[in-house]
XYZ file of N, CA, C and O in Angstrom:
604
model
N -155.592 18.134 -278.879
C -154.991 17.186 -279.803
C -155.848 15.929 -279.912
O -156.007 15.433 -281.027
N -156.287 15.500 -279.076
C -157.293 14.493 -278.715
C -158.057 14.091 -280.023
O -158.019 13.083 -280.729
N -158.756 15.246 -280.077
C -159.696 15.734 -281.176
C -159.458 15.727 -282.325
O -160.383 15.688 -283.136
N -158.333 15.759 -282.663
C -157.924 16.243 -283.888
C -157.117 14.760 -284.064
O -157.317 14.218 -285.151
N -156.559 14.311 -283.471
C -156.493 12.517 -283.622
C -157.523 11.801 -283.910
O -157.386 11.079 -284.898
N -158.877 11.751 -283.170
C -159.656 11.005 -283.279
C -160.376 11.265 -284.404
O -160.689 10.316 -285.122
N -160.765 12.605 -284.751
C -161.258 12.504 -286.266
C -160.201 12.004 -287.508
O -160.635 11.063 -288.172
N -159.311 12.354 -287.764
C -157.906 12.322 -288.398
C -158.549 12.405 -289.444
O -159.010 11.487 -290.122
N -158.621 13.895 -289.667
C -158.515 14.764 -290.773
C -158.008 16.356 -291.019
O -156.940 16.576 -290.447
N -158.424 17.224 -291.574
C -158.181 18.490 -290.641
C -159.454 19.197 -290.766
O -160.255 19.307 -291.694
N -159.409 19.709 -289.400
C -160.731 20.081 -288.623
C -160.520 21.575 -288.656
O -159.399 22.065 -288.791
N -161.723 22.351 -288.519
C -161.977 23.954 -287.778
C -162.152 24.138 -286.815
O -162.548 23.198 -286.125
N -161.958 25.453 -286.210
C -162.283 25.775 -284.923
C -163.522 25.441 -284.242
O -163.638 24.992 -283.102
N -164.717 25.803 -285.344
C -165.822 25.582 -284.915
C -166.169 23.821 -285.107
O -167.150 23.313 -284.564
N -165.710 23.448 -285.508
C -166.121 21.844 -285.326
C -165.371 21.373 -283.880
O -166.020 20.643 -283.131
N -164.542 21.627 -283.642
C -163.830 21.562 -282.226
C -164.384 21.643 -281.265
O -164.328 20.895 -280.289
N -165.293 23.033 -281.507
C -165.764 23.836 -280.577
C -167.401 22.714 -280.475
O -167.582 21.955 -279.523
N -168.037 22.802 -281.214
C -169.213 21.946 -281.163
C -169.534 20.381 -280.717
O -170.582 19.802 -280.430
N -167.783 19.855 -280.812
C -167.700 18.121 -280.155
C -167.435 18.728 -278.922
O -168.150 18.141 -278.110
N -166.616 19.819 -278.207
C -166.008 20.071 -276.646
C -167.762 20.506 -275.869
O -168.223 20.117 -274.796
N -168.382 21.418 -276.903
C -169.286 21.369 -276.138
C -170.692 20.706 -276.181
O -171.842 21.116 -276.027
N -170.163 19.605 -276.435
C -171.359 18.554 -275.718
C -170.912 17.902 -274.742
O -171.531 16.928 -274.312
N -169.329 18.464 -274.013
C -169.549 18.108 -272.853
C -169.596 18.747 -272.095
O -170.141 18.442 -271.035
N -169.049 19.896 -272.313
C -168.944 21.363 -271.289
C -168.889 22.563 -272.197
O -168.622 22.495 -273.397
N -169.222 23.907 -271.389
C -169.160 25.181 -271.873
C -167.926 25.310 -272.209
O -167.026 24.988 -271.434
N -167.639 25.934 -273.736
C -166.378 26.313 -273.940
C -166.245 27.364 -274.998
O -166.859 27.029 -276.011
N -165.549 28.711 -275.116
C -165.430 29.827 -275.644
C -164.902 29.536 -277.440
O -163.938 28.833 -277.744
N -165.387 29.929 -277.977
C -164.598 29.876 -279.499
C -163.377 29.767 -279.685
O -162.667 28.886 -280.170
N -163.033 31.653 -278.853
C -161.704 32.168 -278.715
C -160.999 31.237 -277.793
O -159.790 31.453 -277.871
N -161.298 30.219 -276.889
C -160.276 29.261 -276.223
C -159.831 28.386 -277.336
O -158.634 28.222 -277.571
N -160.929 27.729 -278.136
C -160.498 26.543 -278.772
C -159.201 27.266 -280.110
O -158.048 26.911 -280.355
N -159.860 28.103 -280.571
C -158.354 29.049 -281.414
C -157.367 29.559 -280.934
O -156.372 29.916 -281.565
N -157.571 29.657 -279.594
C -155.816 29.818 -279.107
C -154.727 28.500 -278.538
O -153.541 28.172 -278.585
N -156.159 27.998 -277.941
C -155.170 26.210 -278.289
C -154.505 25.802 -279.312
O -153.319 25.474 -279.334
N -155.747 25.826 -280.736
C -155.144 25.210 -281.788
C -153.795 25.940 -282.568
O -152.834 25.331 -283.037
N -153.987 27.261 -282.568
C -153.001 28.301 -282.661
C -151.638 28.058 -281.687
O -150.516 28.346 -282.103
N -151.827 27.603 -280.604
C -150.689 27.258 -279.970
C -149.848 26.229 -280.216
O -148.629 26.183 -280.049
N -150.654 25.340 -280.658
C -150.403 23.933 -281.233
C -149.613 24.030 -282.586
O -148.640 23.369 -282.950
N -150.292 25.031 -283.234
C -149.403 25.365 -284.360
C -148.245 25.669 -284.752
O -147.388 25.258 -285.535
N -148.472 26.764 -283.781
C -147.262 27.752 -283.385
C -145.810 26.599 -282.664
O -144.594 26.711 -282.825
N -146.617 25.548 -281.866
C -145.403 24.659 -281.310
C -145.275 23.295 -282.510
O -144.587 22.316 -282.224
N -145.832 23.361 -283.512
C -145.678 22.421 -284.562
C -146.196 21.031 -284.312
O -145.597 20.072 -284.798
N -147.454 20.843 -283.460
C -147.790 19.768 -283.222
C -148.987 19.224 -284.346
O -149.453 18.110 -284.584
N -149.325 21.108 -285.113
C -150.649 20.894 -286.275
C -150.233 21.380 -287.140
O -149.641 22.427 -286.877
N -150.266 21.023 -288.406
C -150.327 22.343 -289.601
C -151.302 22.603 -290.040
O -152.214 21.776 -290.020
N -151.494 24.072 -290.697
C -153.038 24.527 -290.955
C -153.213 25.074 -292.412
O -152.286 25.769 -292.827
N -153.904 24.932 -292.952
C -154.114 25.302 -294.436
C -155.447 26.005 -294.462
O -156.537 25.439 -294.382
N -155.183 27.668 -294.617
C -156.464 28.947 -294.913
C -157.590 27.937 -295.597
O -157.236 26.903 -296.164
N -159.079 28.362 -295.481
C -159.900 27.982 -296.035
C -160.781 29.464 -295.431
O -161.221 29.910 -294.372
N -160.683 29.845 -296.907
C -161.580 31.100 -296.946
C -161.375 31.978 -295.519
O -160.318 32.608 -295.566
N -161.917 32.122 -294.603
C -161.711 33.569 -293.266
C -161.118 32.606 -292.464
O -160.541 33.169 -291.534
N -160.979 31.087 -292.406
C -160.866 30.283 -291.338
C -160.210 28.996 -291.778
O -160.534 28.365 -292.785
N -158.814 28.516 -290.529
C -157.912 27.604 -290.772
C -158.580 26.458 -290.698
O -159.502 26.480 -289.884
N -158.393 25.282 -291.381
C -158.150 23.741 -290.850
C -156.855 23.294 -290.551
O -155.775 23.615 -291.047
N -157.156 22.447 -289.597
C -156.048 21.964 -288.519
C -155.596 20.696 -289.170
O -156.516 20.129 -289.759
N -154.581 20.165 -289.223
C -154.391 18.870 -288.974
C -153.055 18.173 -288.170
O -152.083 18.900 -287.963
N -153.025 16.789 -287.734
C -152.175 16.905 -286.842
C -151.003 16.526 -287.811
O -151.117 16.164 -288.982
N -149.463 16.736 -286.837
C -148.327 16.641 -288.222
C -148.338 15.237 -287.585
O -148.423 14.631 -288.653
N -148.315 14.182 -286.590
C -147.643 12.904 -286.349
C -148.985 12.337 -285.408
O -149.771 12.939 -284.677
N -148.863 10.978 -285.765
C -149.896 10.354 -285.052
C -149.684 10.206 -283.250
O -148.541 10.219 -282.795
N -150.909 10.066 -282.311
C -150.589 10.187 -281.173
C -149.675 9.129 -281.247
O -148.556 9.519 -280.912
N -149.719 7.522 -281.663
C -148.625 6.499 -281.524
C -146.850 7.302 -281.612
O -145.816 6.933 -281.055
N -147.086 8.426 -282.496
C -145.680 8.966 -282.288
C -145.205 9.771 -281.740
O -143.993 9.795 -281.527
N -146.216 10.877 -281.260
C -146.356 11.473 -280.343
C -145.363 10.984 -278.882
O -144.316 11.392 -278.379
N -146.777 9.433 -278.442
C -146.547 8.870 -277.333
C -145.114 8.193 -277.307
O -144.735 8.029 -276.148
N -143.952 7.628 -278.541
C -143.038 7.220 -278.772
C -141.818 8.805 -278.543
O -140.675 8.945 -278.107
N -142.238 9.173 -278.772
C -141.373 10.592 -278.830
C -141.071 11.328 -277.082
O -140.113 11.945 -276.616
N -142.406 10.886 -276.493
C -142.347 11.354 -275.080
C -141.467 10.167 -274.462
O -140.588 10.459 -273.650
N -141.624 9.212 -274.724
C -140.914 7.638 -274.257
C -139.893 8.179 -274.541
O -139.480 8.837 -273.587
N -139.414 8.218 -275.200
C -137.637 8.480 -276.040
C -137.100 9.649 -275.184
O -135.922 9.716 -274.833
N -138.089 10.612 -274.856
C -137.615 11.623 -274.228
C -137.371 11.270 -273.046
O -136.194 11.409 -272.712
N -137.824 11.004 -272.552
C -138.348 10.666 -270.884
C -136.543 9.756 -270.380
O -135.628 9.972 -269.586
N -136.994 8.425 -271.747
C -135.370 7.432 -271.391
C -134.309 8.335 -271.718
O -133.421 8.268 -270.867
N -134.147 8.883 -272.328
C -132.883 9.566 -272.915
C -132.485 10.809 -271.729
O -131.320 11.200 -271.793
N -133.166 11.302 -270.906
C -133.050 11.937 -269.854
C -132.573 11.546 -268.758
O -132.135 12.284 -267.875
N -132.633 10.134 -268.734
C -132.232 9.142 -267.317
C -131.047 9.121 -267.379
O -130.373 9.006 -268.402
N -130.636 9.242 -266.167
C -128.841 9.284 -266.100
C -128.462 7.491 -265.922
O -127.318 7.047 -265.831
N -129.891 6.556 -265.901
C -129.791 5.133 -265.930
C -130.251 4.624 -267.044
O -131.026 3.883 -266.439
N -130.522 4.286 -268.502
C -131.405 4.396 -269.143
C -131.982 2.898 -268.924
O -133.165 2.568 -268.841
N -130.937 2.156 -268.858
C -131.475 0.557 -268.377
C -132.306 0.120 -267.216
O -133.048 -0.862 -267.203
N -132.006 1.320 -265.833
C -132.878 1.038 -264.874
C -134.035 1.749 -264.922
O -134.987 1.450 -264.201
N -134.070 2.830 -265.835
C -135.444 3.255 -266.265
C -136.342 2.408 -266.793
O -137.483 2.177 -266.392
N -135.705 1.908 -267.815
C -136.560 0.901 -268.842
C -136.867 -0.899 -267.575
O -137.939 -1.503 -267.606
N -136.101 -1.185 -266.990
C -136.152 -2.143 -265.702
C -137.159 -1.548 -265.159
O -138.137 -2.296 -265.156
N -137.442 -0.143 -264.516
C -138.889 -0.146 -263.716
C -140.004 0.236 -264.707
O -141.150 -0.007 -264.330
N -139.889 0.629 -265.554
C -141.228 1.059 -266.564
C -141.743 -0.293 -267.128
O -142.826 -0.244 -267.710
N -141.213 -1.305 -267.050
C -141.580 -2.365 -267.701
C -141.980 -2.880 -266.338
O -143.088 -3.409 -266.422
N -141.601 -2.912 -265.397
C -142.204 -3.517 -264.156
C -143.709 -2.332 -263.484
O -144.289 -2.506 -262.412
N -143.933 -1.486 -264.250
C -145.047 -0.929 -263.905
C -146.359 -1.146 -264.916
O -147.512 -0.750 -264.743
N -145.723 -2.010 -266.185
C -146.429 -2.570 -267.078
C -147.632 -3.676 -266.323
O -147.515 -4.313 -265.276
N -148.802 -3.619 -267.296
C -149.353 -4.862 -267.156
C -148.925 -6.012 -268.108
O -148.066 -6.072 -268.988
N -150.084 -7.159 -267.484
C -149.192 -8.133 -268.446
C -149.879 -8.118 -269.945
O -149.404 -9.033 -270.617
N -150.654 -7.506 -270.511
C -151.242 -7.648 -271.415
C -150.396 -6.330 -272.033
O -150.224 -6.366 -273.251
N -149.845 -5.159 -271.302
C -148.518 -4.534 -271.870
C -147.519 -4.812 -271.760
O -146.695 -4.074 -272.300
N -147.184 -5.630 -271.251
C -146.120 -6.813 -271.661
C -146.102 -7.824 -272.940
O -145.152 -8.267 -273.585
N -147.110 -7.967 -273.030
C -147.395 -8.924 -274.858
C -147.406 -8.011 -275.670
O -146.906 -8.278 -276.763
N -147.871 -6.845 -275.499
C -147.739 -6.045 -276.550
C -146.333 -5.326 -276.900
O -146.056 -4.799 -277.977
N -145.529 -5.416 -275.789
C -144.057 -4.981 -275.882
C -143.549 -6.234 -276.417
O -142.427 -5.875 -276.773
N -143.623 -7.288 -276.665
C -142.905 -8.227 -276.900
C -143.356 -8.596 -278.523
O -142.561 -9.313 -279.131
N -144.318 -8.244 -279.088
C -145.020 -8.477 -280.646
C -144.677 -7.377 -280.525
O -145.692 -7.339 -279.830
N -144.067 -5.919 -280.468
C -143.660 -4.933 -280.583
C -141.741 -5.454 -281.267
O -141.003 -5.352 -282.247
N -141.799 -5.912 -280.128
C -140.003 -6.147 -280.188
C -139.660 -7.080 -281.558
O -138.690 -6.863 -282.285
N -140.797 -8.324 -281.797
C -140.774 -8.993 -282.763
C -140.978 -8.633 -284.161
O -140.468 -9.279 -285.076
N -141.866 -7.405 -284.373
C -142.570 -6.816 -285.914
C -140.986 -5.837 -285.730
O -140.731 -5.489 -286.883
N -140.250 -5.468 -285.106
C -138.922 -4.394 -285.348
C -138.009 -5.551 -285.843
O -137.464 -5.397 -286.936
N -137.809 -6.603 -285.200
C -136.648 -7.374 -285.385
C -136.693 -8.645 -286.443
O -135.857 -9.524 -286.656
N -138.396 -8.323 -287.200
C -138.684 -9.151 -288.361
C -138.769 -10.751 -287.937
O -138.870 -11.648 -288.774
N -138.711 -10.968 -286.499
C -138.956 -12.083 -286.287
C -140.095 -12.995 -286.575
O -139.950 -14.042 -287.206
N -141.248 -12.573 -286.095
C -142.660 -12.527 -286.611
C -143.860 -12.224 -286.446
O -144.158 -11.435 -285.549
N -144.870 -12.803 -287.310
C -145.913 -11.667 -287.489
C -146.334 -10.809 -286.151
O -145.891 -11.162 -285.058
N -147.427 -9.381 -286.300
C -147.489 -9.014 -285.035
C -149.044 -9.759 -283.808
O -149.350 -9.411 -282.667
N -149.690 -10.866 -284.749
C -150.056 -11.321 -284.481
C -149.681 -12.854 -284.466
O -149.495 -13.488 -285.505
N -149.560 -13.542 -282.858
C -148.882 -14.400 -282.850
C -149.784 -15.539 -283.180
O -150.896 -15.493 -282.654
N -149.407 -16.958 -284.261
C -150.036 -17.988 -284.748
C -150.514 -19.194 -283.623
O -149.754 -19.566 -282.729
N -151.721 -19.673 -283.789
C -151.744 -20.493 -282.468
C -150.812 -21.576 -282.446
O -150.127 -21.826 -283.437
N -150.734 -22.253 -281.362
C -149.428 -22.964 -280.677
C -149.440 -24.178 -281.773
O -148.289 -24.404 -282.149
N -150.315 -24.942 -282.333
C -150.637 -25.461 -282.867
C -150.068 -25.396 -284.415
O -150.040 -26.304 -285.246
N -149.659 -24.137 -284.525
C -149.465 -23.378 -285.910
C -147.975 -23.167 -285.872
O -147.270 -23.304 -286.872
N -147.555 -22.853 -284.774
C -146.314 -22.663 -284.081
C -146.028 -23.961 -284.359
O -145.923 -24.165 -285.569
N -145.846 -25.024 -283.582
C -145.798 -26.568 -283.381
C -145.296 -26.820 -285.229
O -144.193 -27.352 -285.354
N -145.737 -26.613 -286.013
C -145.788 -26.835 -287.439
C -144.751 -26.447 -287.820
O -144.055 -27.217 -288.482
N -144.226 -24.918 -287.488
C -143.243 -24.109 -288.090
C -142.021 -24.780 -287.526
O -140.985 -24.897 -288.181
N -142.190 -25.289 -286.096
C -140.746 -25.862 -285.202
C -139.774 -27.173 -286.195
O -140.124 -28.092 -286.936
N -138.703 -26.752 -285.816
C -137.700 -27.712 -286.695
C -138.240 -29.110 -285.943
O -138.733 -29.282 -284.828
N -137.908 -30.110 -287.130
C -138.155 -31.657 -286.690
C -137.437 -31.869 -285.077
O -136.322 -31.582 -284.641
N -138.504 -32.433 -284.526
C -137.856 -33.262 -283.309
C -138.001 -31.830 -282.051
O -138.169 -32.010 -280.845
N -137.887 -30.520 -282.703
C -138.282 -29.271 -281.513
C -139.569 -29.390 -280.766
O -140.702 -29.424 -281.247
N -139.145 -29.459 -279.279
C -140.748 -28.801 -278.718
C -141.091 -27.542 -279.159
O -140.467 -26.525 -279.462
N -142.842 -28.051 -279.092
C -143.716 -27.177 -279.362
C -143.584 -25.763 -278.807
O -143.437 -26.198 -277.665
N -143.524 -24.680 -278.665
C -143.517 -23.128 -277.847
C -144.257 -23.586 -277.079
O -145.249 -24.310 -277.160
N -143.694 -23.099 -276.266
C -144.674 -23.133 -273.908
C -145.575 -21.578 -274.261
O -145.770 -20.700 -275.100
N -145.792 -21.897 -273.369
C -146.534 -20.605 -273.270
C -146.316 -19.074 -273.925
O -145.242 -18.474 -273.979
N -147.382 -18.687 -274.319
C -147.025 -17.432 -275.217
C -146.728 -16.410 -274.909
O -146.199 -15.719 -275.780
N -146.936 -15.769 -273.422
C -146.626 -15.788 -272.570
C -145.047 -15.331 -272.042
O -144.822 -14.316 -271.383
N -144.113 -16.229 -272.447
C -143.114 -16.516 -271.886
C -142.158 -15.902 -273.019
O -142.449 -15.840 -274.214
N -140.846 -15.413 -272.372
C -140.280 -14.725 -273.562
C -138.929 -15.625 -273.828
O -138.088 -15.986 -273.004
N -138.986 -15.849 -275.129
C -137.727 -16.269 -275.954
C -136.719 -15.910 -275.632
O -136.547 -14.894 -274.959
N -135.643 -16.812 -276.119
C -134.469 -15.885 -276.436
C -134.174 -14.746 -277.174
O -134.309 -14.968 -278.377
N -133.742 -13.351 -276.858
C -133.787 -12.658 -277.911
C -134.784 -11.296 -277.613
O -134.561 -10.272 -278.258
N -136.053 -11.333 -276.462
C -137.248 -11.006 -276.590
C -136.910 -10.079 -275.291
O -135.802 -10.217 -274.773
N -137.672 -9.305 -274.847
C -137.427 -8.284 -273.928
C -137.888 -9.005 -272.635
O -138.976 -9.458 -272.991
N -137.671 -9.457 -271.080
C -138.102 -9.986 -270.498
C -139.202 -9.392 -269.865
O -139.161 -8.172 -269.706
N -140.380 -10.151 -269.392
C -141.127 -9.444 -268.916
C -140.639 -8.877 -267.106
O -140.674 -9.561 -266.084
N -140.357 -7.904 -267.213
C -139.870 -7.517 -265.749
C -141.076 -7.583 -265.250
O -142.058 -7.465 -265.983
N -141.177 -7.776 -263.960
C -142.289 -7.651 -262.620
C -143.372 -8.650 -262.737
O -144.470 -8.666 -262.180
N -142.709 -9.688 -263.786
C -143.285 -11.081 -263.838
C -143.494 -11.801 -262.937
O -143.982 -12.897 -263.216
N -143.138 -11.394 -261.138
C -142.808 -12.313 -260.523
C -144.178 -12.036 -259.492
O -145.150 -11.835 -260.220
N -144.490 -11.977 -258.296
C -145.598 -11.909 -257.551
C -145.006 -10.497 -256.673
O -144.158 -10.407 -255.785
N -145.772 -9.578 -257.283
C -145.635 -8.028 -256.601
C -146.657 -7.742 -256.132
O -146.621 -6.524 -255.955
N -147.680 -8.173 -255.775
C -148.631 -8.148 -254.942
C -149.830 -7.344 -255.641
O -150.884 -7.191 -255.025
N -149.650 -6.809 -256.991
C -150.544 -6.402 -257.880
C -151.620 -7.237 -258.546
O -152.387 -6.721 -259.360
């Protein structure tokens, strides 16, 4: 799947086969029973071209990787203390990105945040400026394992 993300188009067997092996030996017939499997489990659809399929993928890895998340929480017989330690196994730079995540869903704002300076401008008369960017609002997902875990 890798492969077939990173080009994002739809690919052949033998083009598959010719990026896998420039890094290692690999059989034709492997790379067509992968992609065939893939098919078969609906992760590609394929459209005939003359003796031989092109692949393409049906959902981007971003949804892919959202779909395994969803799965994963929805399985927890806790779903809140799931989401409490997965966010505490976050870094903090996946922590900003969960939080401009939480903001572009809830239309709060842009997913790139304006400097403080820019911020400062937007604040109602007489409001302090935003602290640190860093730091989560009201409203905003907290950063769990914010505290000194020895990481």
């Amino acid at each position: 799947m890798t492969r077939v993300w990173e080009w994002n188009r739809p690919v052949t067997v033998r083009e598959v086969l010719e990026d896998l092996q420039k890094e290692r030996s690999i059989a034709y017939t492997t790379v067509m029973t992968v992609l065939d499997n893939l098919h078969q489990k609906g992760w590609v659809r394929r459209e005939a071209e003359g003796r031989a399929y092109r692949y393409e993928a049906v959902s981007t890895r971003a949804a892919y990787a959202a779909a395994l998340m969803n799965e994963a929480w929805s399985a927890s017989d806790n779903p809140a203390a799931a989401l409490v330690a997965f966010f505490g196994m976050m870094s903090p730079e996946q922590r900003h990105a969960l939080r401009d995540a939480v903001r572009m869903v809830q239309g709060d704002e842009p997913a790139e945040p304006a400097p403080a300076a820019q911020q400062a401008e937007r604040a109602e008369p007489g409001a302090a400026a935003p602290a640190d960017a860093g730091e989560a609002d009201a409203g905003e997902v907290p950063a769990a394992g914010s505290g000194d875990s020895g990481r």
